[in-house]
Structures are given as C-alpha cells and as structure tokens.
Amino acid sequence: MKVIINGGGLGGLGAAIALKKKGHQVTVLEAAPELSEVGAGIQIPPNSSRILCSYGLKDKFLEKVVWPQHFAFKRYATGRLLGTTPLHPHLSEKYGSPYWLIHRADFQGLLFDAAKDLGVDIRLGCYVESVNVDNPSVKLANGETLTADLVVGADGIRSKTREALLGRIVEPNPAANCSYRATVPVEIMSADPDISHLMTDINANCWIGPDHHIMAYPIRQGAMYNLVLSHPSGLATPGKWNEPGNLDEMREHYKGFDPVIRKVLTKVQSCLNWKIADLPNLPTWVSENGRVVLLGDAAHAMVPFLAQGAAQAIEDGACLAECLARAKDPSGIPALMRAYEAIRKPRAERVQQATRDSSRVWHLHDGPEQEARDVAFASMAATARDEKMDEALNKANPNSLSGREFQPWLFGHDEIALTNARLDEMFKLEK
C-alpha cells in the first residue's frame, strides 16, 4: 500500500519503520527543515522498548541510553526519600524489556536513520497545507498534491489532519502547569561536590511538592543531567515545548525546594518553557471512509506525568502496521483501520486519564491527604506488600507505576502480539 505520514516526530517515524518493514511504500512529510537538537530527556518504558527492539534497533539504542535503577520520589523541601519504583534490572527481568532514558534528539535521530535505511522517503521542510479526507491526499505549501491509499496524521497536538478528519478544530485542554526543560553538562555537575553524586546515582529522581515537581536524571550515557520542572500557570503556547524560558523565574518557582536540587538550578544556563496540555477524548481517530487515521499526539496528546506520550505513539505505529498488513488491497483498509481504533483508543485514553490522576497526586498541598500519600509511597518498593499496603497505595494513586495491577497492564503490554490476537478474533482469521 502507498502510505503518507504527515509528521516526522517520534510517532510518525516509528510508524514509518513498522509500515516499511511490512513492505508498504511509505512517505513521511515533516515541516521542519532539519532534525533539531533542541529538547531534553525522554523516557522509553518497557511497553515501548519491546517494540523498538522488535524492529532490530536494540544495539543502536544501547549506544545512546541510560539504564536507571529506580524512580526515587522525594519530599520537595528536604529531599527525604518517600518511596522508590525499581526499574533496572527489576523491570527488564519482570517484563523482558528495559526501561531507558534518552535525549529526545538522539531518539528521533535513531528512528530517522532506521527509517531512511529501510528506504522510507522522508521529506524535510515539507509543510502540509491541507488534507483531503474524501480523496486521501495532502496538499503541500509548494502547491504539490500527493495521493495515497492511506494518510496517517502524526502531526501533533494541533494536528491539521485531525481538523480535516473531524471537520472542526479540537482545542487542547490546557493543564494547570507548565514545565521548564533544561540540561547541565556532566563537567559542571561533577565539578561541584554538593551535586556530583547525582551523576553517579543513576536514578530518575522526582521531588514532589505543592503544585510543583522536578524530575531529573542523567542522559546521553551520563554526559548531561536532564531536568523537567513542573510549575503552575505560565504564558507558553499549549503543547509547544521549545519556547525560551526565564532563568530567574524558573529559580524563583523552586526557592523552597531541597538545597541539592536548588544548587543544580544555579548551574542551568538556559531553559525551555512548555505549556502542558492534553486532548479531550475524540469521537473517532478514523475518517468515515477509513482512509485517513490519527496516531500519537494528534489522537491522544497527554500530560507527561507517566512518561507515556511517546510510548503510546510507538504502540500506535506498531498496531497500525499489523492491521494494514492484513489488507489484501485498498478496499480492505477501512475495516482494518476501524480495528486499529478499536484496539488502540481505549488503552490510550486510559493512559491519558492515568497521567491526569498522577498529576494531582504529585502536586498535593501539605496536609492530611499529602501525609497519607507519603505513607503509601513508602510501600512502593516493598517486595512483600500485604493487602493493606496495596490498598493504601491504590488509594493514594490508583495509577502508580508501582501499582500491583496498573504496572503490569502498562509495562507488560505487548502491542504486536495483542494486536494480532485481537485481529484474529475480530476477523476470525487463522494465523
């Protein structure tokens, strides 16, 4: 099949790899004239790394990633450890796939190179002006029109493909918070004895407090320290993550935080400001004729509190490729795209809601509810949690990454296997 993907971000490139490996003719249209080094760290949880490894990319990723040992949740003002979620080697052994940390630019670059090596036609500086749903095609800013058997909208939270598919603009839900993004080189971190330990303590540290949190961890195999700093309000554009931030304002937001992380903030030389936003649940991801579909942020943009935005986009691409592989000719595409939506939409929307729930729990003001949360967090790493401990943790955060039910559902998910099982069931096909 001939497939056009509008958008060359992580979701679009992941889908391009999956579709090309199934033998389709794939063109990716990306408005940016070149891949950007702007950005910061991103997490690759097991449900995503499982798919990436199945594409034969494990060795390439191992050259770029960091393997964190724990999520360490800390009291914002003192740095007191509240609880940990074990990551490596625990998750690798439990789910058969690793939890990685990587620079966003490295992630995108790896996918870009893999797609190019497979023969995907990637066109940079190629702005899509409009999408024709009735006759699946896109019109470019230069006046050229490209047609396809399937058009995939991977064009982000302000998707033009979504607007064409639904016939209206769906505005993002602005969250209560913005996030600053910043990095500090290892040379600067290691030169200060007050903070040098953060580069050798390979954990994802999260200081949580009233309306604020800081997530921080090493990336680029320990070459830099990555910071994500969530704070209330802000004037950044919803969903846009590369607007310059004000360093003085950033430091003012965290003046009551742990002296260790405040010392790190004195080393930051520039930052980006990102207005966090997500999307309401859409009525559909698939056009009426079944020839235009959405994936990633265009379909289910989510707030970043479970580090699942990119992971869910990678799942989308894997599912889409398995579905399209069952089409013998273009007439079979619509039913299979509806199957794609039926498989993916409920899971992505559950993750969306879970990220909102975690946002509330992390940002509680000091008081009885916060105290109950902190007590519950202390049980997260326990290997022999009893029913009472599980109940307390579930009450504090029903979508905790340490939750006995939620974690296996999230991390143990095998999108490719599940998609094929569901397709067999839906179409009663023999493997």
Tab-separated table of C-alpha atoms in Angstrom:
chain	number	residue	atom	x	y	z
A	1	MET	CA	0.000	0.000	0.000
A	2	LYS	CA	1.014	3.615	-0.521
A	3	VAL	CA	1.080	5.431	2.817
A	4	ILE	CA	1.676	9.118	3.549
A	5	ILE	CA	2.572	10.040	7.127
A	6	ASN	CA	2.064	13.695	7.992
A	7	GLY	CA	4.658	14.366	10.693
A	8	GLY	CA	8.209	13.196	11.287
A	9	GLY	CA	8.284	13.165	15.070
A	10	LEU	CA	8.741	10.063	17.204
A	11	GLY	CA	5.286	8.670	16.429
A	12	GLY	CA	5.472	9.324	12.702
A	13	LEU	CA	8.947	7.837	12.318
A	14	GLY	CA	8.076	4.839	14.497
A	15	ALA	CA	5.035	4.147	12.325
A	16	ALA	CA	7.117	4.593	9.168
A	17	ILE	CA	9.567	1.917	10.318
A	18	ALA	CA	6.778	-0.505	11.218
A	19	LEU	CA	4.912	0.049	7.943
A	20	LYS	CA	8.018	-0.136	5.755
A	21	LYS	CA	9.054	-3.412	7.390
A	22	LYS	CA	5.675	-4.781	6.253
A	23	GLY	CA	6.516	-3.878	2.656
A	24	HIS	CA	4.470	-0.711	2.190
A	25	GLN	CA	5.557	2.341	0.203
A	26	VAL	CA	5.950	5.000	2.909
A	27	THR	CA	6.472	8.753	2.609
A	28	VAL	CA	6.999	10.937	5.691
A	29	LEU	CA	6.318	14.668	5.369
A	30	GLU	CA	7.945	16.834	8.040
A	31	ALA	CA	7.590	20.619	8.130
A	32	ALA	CA	10.883	21.235	9.976
A	33	PRO	CA	13.803	21.799	7.583
A	34	GLU	CA	16.120	19.661	9.718
A	35	LEU	CA	16.134	17.496	12.813
A	36	SER	CA	16.527	19.657	15.893
A	37	GLU	CA	18.958	19.239	18.774
A	38	VAL	CA	16.569	21.308	20.893
A	39	GLY	CA	14.872	19.355	23.638
A	40	ALA	CA	15.867	17.303	26.602
A	41	GLY	CA	15.422	13.865	28.122
A	42	ILE	CA	12.654	11.409	27.353
A	43	GLN	CA	11.853	8.028	28.848
A	44	ILE	CA	11.424	4.751	26.972
A	45	PRO	CA	9.421	2.361	29.179
A	46	PRO	CA	9.209	-1.411	28.576
A	47	ASN	CA	5.992	-1.281	26.549
A	48	SER	CA	7.849	0.939	24.059
A	49	SER	CA	11.345	-0.598	24.201
A	50	ARG	CA	9.799	-4.020	23.469
A	51	ILE	CA	8.548	-2.690	20.118
A	52	LEU	CA	11.765	-0.836	19.269
A	53	CYS	CA	13.819	-3.954	19.955
A	54	SER	CA	11.489	-5.980	17.705
A	55	TYR	CA	12.441	-3.579	14.895
A	56	GLY	CA	16.077	-4.647	15.345
A	57	LEU	CA	17.155	-1.360	16.934
A	58	LYS	CA	18.342	-2.522	20.361
A	59	ASP	CA	22.074	-2.210	19.661
A	60	LYS	CA	21.622	1.294	18.248
A	61	PHE	CA	19.719	2.399	21.338
A	62	LEU	CA	22.294	0.866	23.680
A	63	GLU	CA	24.831	3.345	22.284
A	64	LYS	CA	22.703	6.272	23.496
A	65	VAL	CA	20.644	5.325	26.549
A	66	VAL	CA	20.993	5.341	30.322
A	67	TRP	CA	19.541	2.476	32.411
A	68	PRO	CA	18.002	3.995	35.588
A	69	GLN	CA	17.890	1.813	38.681
A	70	HIS	CA	14.861	3.423	40.330
A	71	PHE	CA	12.293	6.147	40.255
A	72	ALA	CA	13.071	7.899	43.546
A	73	PHE	CA	10.245	10.103	44.843
A	74	LYS	CA	11.466	12.753	47.288
A	75	ARG	CA	9.974	15.305	49.661
A	76	TYR	CA	10.266	18.622	47.847
A	77	ALA	CA	11.712	20.748	50.671
A	78	THR	CA	14.175	18.317	52.226
A	79	GLY	CA	14.938	15.659	49.635
A	80	ARG	CA	13.774	12.968	52.076
A	81	LEU	CA	13.110	9.759	50.168
A	82	LEU	CA	9.386	8.957	50.110
A	83	GLY	CA	9.493	5.783	48.058
A	84	THR	CA	11.023	4.104	45.036
A	85	THR	CA	9.827	2.228	41.975
A	86	PRO	CA	12.529	-0.305	40.997
A	87	LEU	CA	13.444	-0.063	37.299
A	88	HIS	CA	16.675	-1.826	36.250
A	89	PRO	CA	17.249	-4.737	36.397
A	90	HIS	CA	13.873	-5.405	38.030
A	91	LEU	CA	11.646	-4.355	35.119
A	92	SER	CA	13.888	-5.924	32.490
A	93	GLU	CA	13.646	-9.248	34.299
A	94	LYS	CA	9.926	-8.959	35.060
A	95	TYR	CA	8.708	-7.826	31.650
A	96	GLY	CA	11.519	-8.888	29.336
A	97	SER	CA	12.101	-5.319	28.139
A	98	PRO	CA	14.162	-2.477	29.611
A	99	TYR	CA	13.347	0.997	30.915
A	100	TRP	CA	15.642	3.523	29.239
A	101	LEU	CA	16.387	7.251	29.450
A	102	ILE	CA	17.494	9.071	26.304
A	103	HIS	CA	17.834	12.539	24.804
A	104	ARG	CA	14.847	13.319	22.571
A	105	ALA	CA	17.143	14.342	19.708
A	106	ASP	CA	19.004	11.020	19.935
A	107	PHE	CA	15.687	9.122	19.942
A	108	GLN	CA	14.419	10.973	16.879
A	109	GLY	CA	17.780	10.628	15.136
A	110	LEU	CA	17.854	6.858	15.669
A	111	LEU	CA	14.344	6.455	14.260
A	112	PHE	CA	15.132	8.796	11.353
A	113	ASP	CA	18.249	6.818	10.403
A	114	ALA	CA	16.442	3.484	10.746
A	115	ALA	CA	13.584	4.660	8.537
A	116	LYS	CA	15.991	6.020	5.910
A	117	ASP	CA	17.993	2.776	5.942
A	118	LEU	CA	14.788	0.847	5.234
A	119	GLY	CA	14.019	3.059	2.254
A	120	VAL	CA	11.349	5.330	3.710
A	121	ASP	CA	11.015	8.554	1.696
A	122	ILE	CA	11.443	11.292	4.330
A	123	ARG	CA	10.924	14.837	3.103
A	124	LEU	CA	12.093	17.563	5.466
A	125	GLY	CA	10.966	21.158	5.042
A	126	CYS	CA	7.736	19.799	3.600
A	127	TYR	CA	4.795	21.704	5.075
A	128	VAL	CA	1.349	20.137	4.628
A	129	GLU	CA	-1.134	22.909	3.924
A	130	SER	CA	-4.278	20.762	3.872
A	131	VAL	CA	-5.508	17.173	3.990
A	132	ASN	CA	-8.234	15.848	1.695
A	133	VAL	CA	-10.172	13.154	3.515
A	134	ASP	CA	-12.582	12.197	0.714
A	135	ASN	CA	-9.795	11.541	-1.779
A	136	PRO	CA	-6.939	10.607	0.558
A	137	SER	CA	-4.263	13.130	-0.285
A	138	VAL	CA	-2.308	16.082	1.057
A	139	LYS	CA	-1.608	19.464	-0.487
A	140	LEU	CA	1.829	20.887	0.226
A	141	ALA	CA	2.724	24.535	0.713
A	142	ASN	CA	4.503	24.489	-2.662
A	143	GLY	CA	1.215	23.569	-4.364
A	144	GLU	CA	2.057	19.905	-4.949
A	145	THR	CA	-0.625	17.297	-4.173
A	146	LEU	CA	0.330	13.794	-3.052
A	147	THR	CA	-2.162	10.924	-3.019
A	148	ALA	CA	-2.074	7.664	-1.089
A	149	ASP	CA	-4.071	4.600	-0.147
A	150	LEU	CA	-3.808	5.746	3.482
A	151	VAL	CA	-2.974	9.099	5.067
A	152	VAL	CA	-1.693	8.955	8.655
A	153	GLY	CA	-1.898	12.080	10.795
A	154	ALA	CA	1.110	12.097	13.127
A	155	ASP	CA	1.191	15.881	13.179
A	156	GLY	CA	0.909	16.545	16.883
A	157	ILE	CA	-1.436	18.201	19.322
A	158	ARG	CA	-2.509	20.905	16.841
A	159	SER	CA	-2.999	18.412	14.023
A	160	LYS	CA	-4.256	19.629	10.651
A	161	THR	CA	-5.077	16.035	9.789
A	162	ARG	CA	-7.374	15.836	12.821
A	163	GLU	CA	-9.094	19.062	11.834
A	164	ALA	CA	-9.765	17.684	8.341
A	165	LEU	CA	-10.889	14.300	9.652
A	166	LEU	CA	-13.331	15.709	12.228
A	167	GLY	CA	-14.334	18.773	10.241
A	168	ARG	CA	-13.552	21.057	13.171
A	169	ILE	CA	-10.722	22.278	15.366
A	170	VAL	CA	-10.320	20.466	18.691
A	171	GLU	CA	-8.551	22.788	21.107
A	172	PRO	CA	-6.114	21.214	23.590
A	173	ASN	CA	-7.072	21.173	27.261
A	174	PRO	CA	-4.515	23.458	28.937
A	175	ALA	CA	-3.305	21.796	32.119
A	176	ALA	CA	-2.697	23.748	35.305
A	177	ASN	CA	1.054	23.523	34.821
A	178	CYS	CA	3.933	24.490	32.579
A	179	SER	CA	7.259	22.680	32.507
A	180	TYR	CA	10.734	24.097	32.187
A	181	ARG	CA	13.188	21.826	30.360
A	182	ALA	CA	16.935	22.149	30.877
A	183	THR	CA	20.189	20.194	30.836
A	184	VAL	CA	23.507	20.619	32.652
A	185	PRO	CA	26.756	19.128	31.228
A	186	VAL	CA	28.445	16.422	33.288
A	187	GLU	CA	31.632	18.530	33.594
A	188	ILE	CA	29.726	21.213	35.505
A	189	MET	CA	27.812	18.712	37.641
A	190	SER	CA	30.918	16.703	38.534
A	191	ALA	CA	32.927	19.792	39.491
A	192	ASP	CA	30.609	20.589	42.419
A	193	PRO	CA	30.835	18.148	45.360
A	194	ASP	CA	27.334	19.107	46.526
A	195	ILE	CA	25.715	17.705	43.389
A	196	SER	CA	28.296	15.438	41.726
A	197	HIS	CA	26.663	12.352	43.266
A	198	LEU	CA	23.606	12.874	41.048
A	199	MET	CA	25.664	11.832	38.010
A	200	THR	CA	26.791	8.536	39.545
A	201	ASP	CA	23.487	7.767	41.292
A	202	ILE	CA	21.733	6.523	38.144
A	203	ASN	CA	18.153	7.111	39.207
A	204	ALA	CA	15.250	9.160	37.937
A	205	ASN	CA	14.787	11.498	40.903
A	206	CYS	CA	11.464	13.246	41.403
A	207	TRP	CA	10.980	15.959	44.025
A	208	ILE	CA	7.204	16.341	44.514
A	209	GLY	CA	5.506	19.262	46.251
A	210	PRO	CA	2.549	21.666	46.232
A	211	ASP	CA	1.715	22.471	42.585
A	212	HIS	CA	5.342	21.779	41.611
A	213	HIS	CA	7.664	18.886	40.932
A	214	ILE	CA	11.132	18.357	39.472
A	215	MET	CA	12.055	15.196	37.552
A	216	ALA	CA	15.796	14.844	36.957
A	217	TYR	CA	18.114	12.164	35.598
A	218	PRO	CA	21.331	11.632	33.588
A	219	ILE	CA	21.086	11.218	29.795
A	220	ARG	CA	23.469	10.650	26.858
A	221	GLN	CA	25.218	7.879	28.781
A	222	GLY	CA	25.931	10.253	31.642
A	223	ALA	CA	27.131	13.199	29.534
A	224	MET	CA	24.455	15.563	30.866
A	225	TYR	CA	21.856	15.927	33.586
A	226	ASN	CA	18.286	16.394	32.405
A	227	LEU	CA	15.706	18.486	34.292
A	228	VAL	CA	11.937	18.739	33.869
A	229	LEU	CA	10.453	21.329	36.233
A	230	SER	CA	6.673	21.493	36.505
A	231	HIS	CA	5.122	24.688	37.840
A	232	PRO	CA	1.740	26.455	37.860
A	233	SER	CA	0.421	28.746	35.142
A	234	GLY	CA	2.715	30.373	32.614
A	235	LEU	CA	2.404	32.097	29.262
A	236	ALA	CA	3.816	29.438	26.941
A	237	THR	CA	1.780	28.146	23.993
A	238	PRO	CA	-0.186	24.977	24.927
A	239	GLY	CA	1.595	21.875	23.658
A	240	LYS	CA	4.632	23.764	22.334
A	241	TRP	CA	7.792	22.578	24.086
A	242	ASN	CA	10.599	24.699	22.633
A	243	GLU	CA	9.860	28.282	23.736
A	244	PRO	CA	12.689	30.005	25.682
A	245	GLY	CA	12.168	30.274	29.444
A	246	ASN	CA	13.308	32.848	32.002
A	247	LEU	CA	16.027	31.532	34.335
A	248	ASP	CA	15.254	33.924	37.199
A	249	GLU	CA	11.573	32.997	37.124
A	250	MET	CA	12.485	29.314	36.996
A	251	ARG	CA	14.673	29.545	40.105
A	252	GLU	CA	12.054	31.617	41.939
A	253	HIS	CA	9.468	28.849	41.463
A	254	TYR	CA	11.682	26.378	43.349
A	255	LYS	CA	13.147	28.593	46.081
A	256	GLY	CA	11.544	26.386	48.748
A	257	PHE	CA	12.923	23.127	47.345
A	258	ASP	CA	15.701	20.819	48.566
A	259	PRO	CA	19.059	22.689	48.617
A	260	VAL	CA	20.628	19.933	46.492
A	261	ILE	CA	18.321	20.452	43.528
A	262	ARG	CA	18.409	24.237	44.003
A	263	LYS	CA	22.187	24.020	43.637
A	264	VAL	CA	21.688	22.198	40.337
A	265	LEU	CA	19.405	25.005	39.153
A	266	THR	CA	22.200	27.539	39.700
A	267	LYS	CA	24.175	25.650	37.028
A	268	VAL	CA	21.452	25.890	34.378
A	269	GLN	CA	22.455	28.344	31.639
A	270	SER	CA	19.284	28.237	29.505
A	271	CYS	CA	15.876	26.614	29.641
A	272	LEU	CA	12.776	25.975	27.559
A	273	ASN	CA	9.215	26.524	28.745
A	274	TRP	CA	6.444	24.133	27.757
A	275	LYS	CA	2.750	24.707	28.458
A	276	ILE	CA	1.486	21.245	29.314
A	277	ALA	CA	-1.721	20.262	27.555
A	278	ASP	CA	-3.685	17.206	26.542
A	279	LEU	CA	-6.647	16.457	24.305
A	280	PRO	CA	-10.207	15.557	25.223
A	281	ASN	CA	-11.278	12.096	24.106
A	282	LEU	CA	-12.014	12.308	20.390
A	283	PRO	CA	-15.181	10.827	18.870
A	284	THR	CA	-13.042	8.899	16.382
A	285	TRP	CA	-9.487	8.535	15.077
A	286	VAL	CA	-10.592	7.260	11.664
A	287	SER	CA	-12.286	9.079	8.785
A	288	GLU	CA	-15.700	7.888	7.652
A	289	ASN	CA	-14.196	6.328	4.534
A	290	GLY	CA	-11.471	4.663	6.608
A	291	ARG	CA	-8.603	6.098	4.582
A	292	VAL	CA	-7.318	8.789	6.959
A	293	VAL	CA	-6.262	7.938	10.528
A	294	LEU	CA	-4.609	9.615	13.502
A	295	LEU	CA	-1.854	8.459	15.827
A	296	GLY	CA	0.228	9.802	18.689
A	297	ASP	CA	-0.404	13.309	19.997
A	298	ALA	CA	-2.774	14.043	17.102
A	299	ALA	CA	-5.083	11.373	18.541
A	300	HIS	CA	-4.405	11.370	22.282
A	301	ALA	CA	-1.946	14.032	23.462
A	302	MET	CA	-1.392	13.515	27.179
A	303	VAL	CA	0.291	15.269	30.079
A	304	PRO	CA	3.766	13.858	30.804
A	305	PHE	CA	3.388	12.533	34.350
A	306	LEU	CA	3.734	8.849	33.414
A	307	ALA	CA	6.251	9.375	30.578
A	308	GLN	CA	3.901	7.592	28.179
A	309	GLY	CA	3.252	10.112	25.394
A	310	ALA	CA	5.932	8.825	23.030
A	311	ALA	CA	5.439	5.237	24.196
A	312	GLN	CA	1.764	5.284	23.265
A	313	ALA	CA	2.655	6.757	19.862
A	314	ILE	CA	5.131	3.913	19.289
A	315	GLU	CA	2.388	1.445	20.239
A	316	ASP	CA	0.038	3.149	17.767
A	317	GLY	CA	2.518	2.712	14.924
A	318	ALA	CA	3.115	-0.950	15.710
A	319	CYS	CA	-0.620	-1.653	15.844
A	320	LEU	CA	-1.294	0.285	12.648
A	321	ALA	CA	1.308	-1.726	10.739
A	322	GLU	CA	-0.063	-5.064	11.942
A	323	CYS	CA	-3.572	-4.002	10.927
A	324	LEU	CA	-2.620	-2.732	7.477
A	325	ALA	CA	-0.611	-5.899	6.812
A	326	ARG	CA	-3.909	-7.801	6.711
A	327	ALA	CA	-5.291	-5.734	3.814
A	328	LYS	CA	-5.083	-7.618	0.519
A	329	ASP	CA	-5.943	-4.467	-1.443
A	330	PRO	CA	-7.102	-0.892	-0.687
A	331	SER	CA	-10.723	-1.991	-0.307
A	332	GLY	CA	-9.741	-3.814	2.877
A	333	ILE	CA	-8.218	-0.750	4.535
A	334	PRO	CA	-11.361	0.816	6.118
A	335	ALA	CA	-12.347	-2.230	8.183
A	336	LEU	CA	-8.770	-2.672	9.367
A	337	MET	CA	-8.437	0.985	10.327
A	338	ARG	CA	-11.596	0.669	12.406
A	339	ALA	CA	-9.967	-2.347	14.037
A	340	TYR	CA	-6.881	-0.213	14.742
A	341	GLU	CA	-9.061	2.325	16.519
A	342	ALA	CA	-10.950	-0.353	18.457
A	343	ILE	CA	-7.671	-1.833	19.686
A	344	ARG	CA	-5.772	1.360	20.464
A	345	LYS	CA	-8.279	4.006	21.537
A	346	PRO	CA	-9.432	2.502	24.877
A	347	ARG	CA	-5.863	1.858	26.062
A	348	ALA	CA	-4.531	5.266	25.055
A	349	GLU	CA	-7.460	7.016	26.717
A	350	ARG	CA	-6.958	5.048	29.926
A	351	VAL	CA	-3.300	6.110	29.957
A	352	GLN	CA	-4.388	9.708	29.288
A	353	GLN	CA	-6.611	9.648	32.365
A	354	ALA	CA	-3.927	7.963	34.448
A	355	THR	CA	-1.495	10.771	33.645
A	356	ARG	CA	-4.041	13.337	34.861
A	357	ASP	CA	-4.521	11.378	38.089
A	358	SER	CA	-0.777	11.250	38.735
A	359	SER	CA	-0.514	14.999	38.190
A	360	ARG	CA	-2.988	15.622	41.006
A	361	VAL	CA	-1.305	13.184	43.391
A	362	TRP	CA	2.206	14.527	42.839
A	363	HIS	CA	1.128	18.137	43.416
A	364	LEU	CA	-0.855	17.823	46.651
A	365	HIS	CA	-0.512	20.659	49.141
A	366	ASP	CA	0.824	19.811	52.584
A	367	GLY	CA	-1.891	18.312	54.748
A	368	PRO	CA	-3.645	15.040	55.635
A	369	GLU	CA	-4.021	13.836	52.024
A	370	GLN	CA	-0.353	14.547	51.311
A	371	GLU	CA	0.672	12.751	54.512
A	372	ALA	CA	-1.391	9.693	53.551
A	373	ARG	CA	0.214	9.735	50.109
A	374	ASP	CA	3.715	9.863	51.578
A	375	VAL	CA	2.987	6.920	53.872
A	376	ALA	CA	1.635	4.949	50.915
A	377	PHE	CA	4.642	5.817	48.762
A	378	ALA	CA	6.892	4.202	51.353
A	379	SER	CA	5.424	0.812	50.386
A	380	MET	CA	6.177	1.144	46.659
A	381	ALA	CA	9.428	-0.804	46.642
A	382	ALA	CA	8.325	-3.446	49.151
A	383	THR	CA	8.704	-6.946	47.721
A	384	ALA	CA	6.201	-8.414	50.168
A	385	ARG	CA	3.398	-5.864	50.150
A	386	ASP	CA	0.335	-7.007	52.009
A	387	GLU	CA	-3.254	-6.209	51.061
A	388	LYS	CA	-3.378	-3.220	53.401
A	389	MET	CA	-0.254	-1.686	51.840
A	390	ASP	CA	-1.626	-2.235	48.335
A	391	GLU	CA	-4.931	-0.665	49.315
A	392	ALA	CA	-3.169	2.396	50.748
A	393	LEU	CA	-1.023	2.814	47.634
A	394	ASN	CA	-4.014	2.380	45.343
A	395	LYS	CA	-5.980	4.959	47.319
A	396	ALA	CA	-3.087	7.431	47.208
A	397	ASN	CA	-2.576	6.930	43.475
A	398	PRO	CA	-4.644	4.330	41.584
A	399	ASN	CA	-2.255	4.671	38.642
A	400	SER	CA	1.027	4.404	40.494
A	401	LEU	CA	3.859	2.998	38.412
A	402	SER	CA	4.327	0.620	41.350
A	403	GLY	CA	0.657	-0.413	41.396
A	404	ARG	CA	0.191	-4.179	41.527
A	405	GLU	CA	-2.435	-4.092	38.779
A	406	PHE	CA	-1.556	-0.944	36.862
A	407	GLN	CA	2.163	-1.565	36.328
A	408	PRO	CA	1.779	-4.959	34.577
A	409	TRP	CA	-1.075	-3.573	32.475
A	410	LEU	CA	1.111	-0.646	31.387
A	411	PHE	CA	4.604	-2.127	31.114
A	412	GLY	CA	3.804	-5.781	30.387
A	413	HIS	CA	1.782	-4.867	27.310
A	414	ASP	CA	2.929	-6.489	24.044
A	415	GLU	CA	1.238	-4.377	21.368
A	416	ILE	CA	2.246	-6.507	18.396
A	417	ALA	CA	1.114	-9.799	19.936
A	418	LEU	CA	-2.068	-8.283	21.340
A	419	THR	CA	-2.965	-6.629	18.029
A	420	ASN	CA	-2.628	-9.874	16.116
A	421	ALA	CA	-4.658	-11.761	18.702
A	422	ARG	CA	-7.401	-9.136	18.515
A	423	LEU	CA	-7.346	-9.140	14.707
A	424	ASP	CA	-7.640	-12.929	14.651
A	425	GLU	CA	-10.610	-12.624	16.970
A	426	MET	CA	-12.239	-9.770	15.039
A	427	PHE	CA	-11.827	-11.288	11.606
A	428	LYS	CA	-11.725	-14.931	12.703
A	429	LEU	CA	-8.585	-15.483	10.689
A	430	GLU	CA	-6.136	-18.313	11.183
A	431	LYS	CA	-2.593	-17.375	11.958
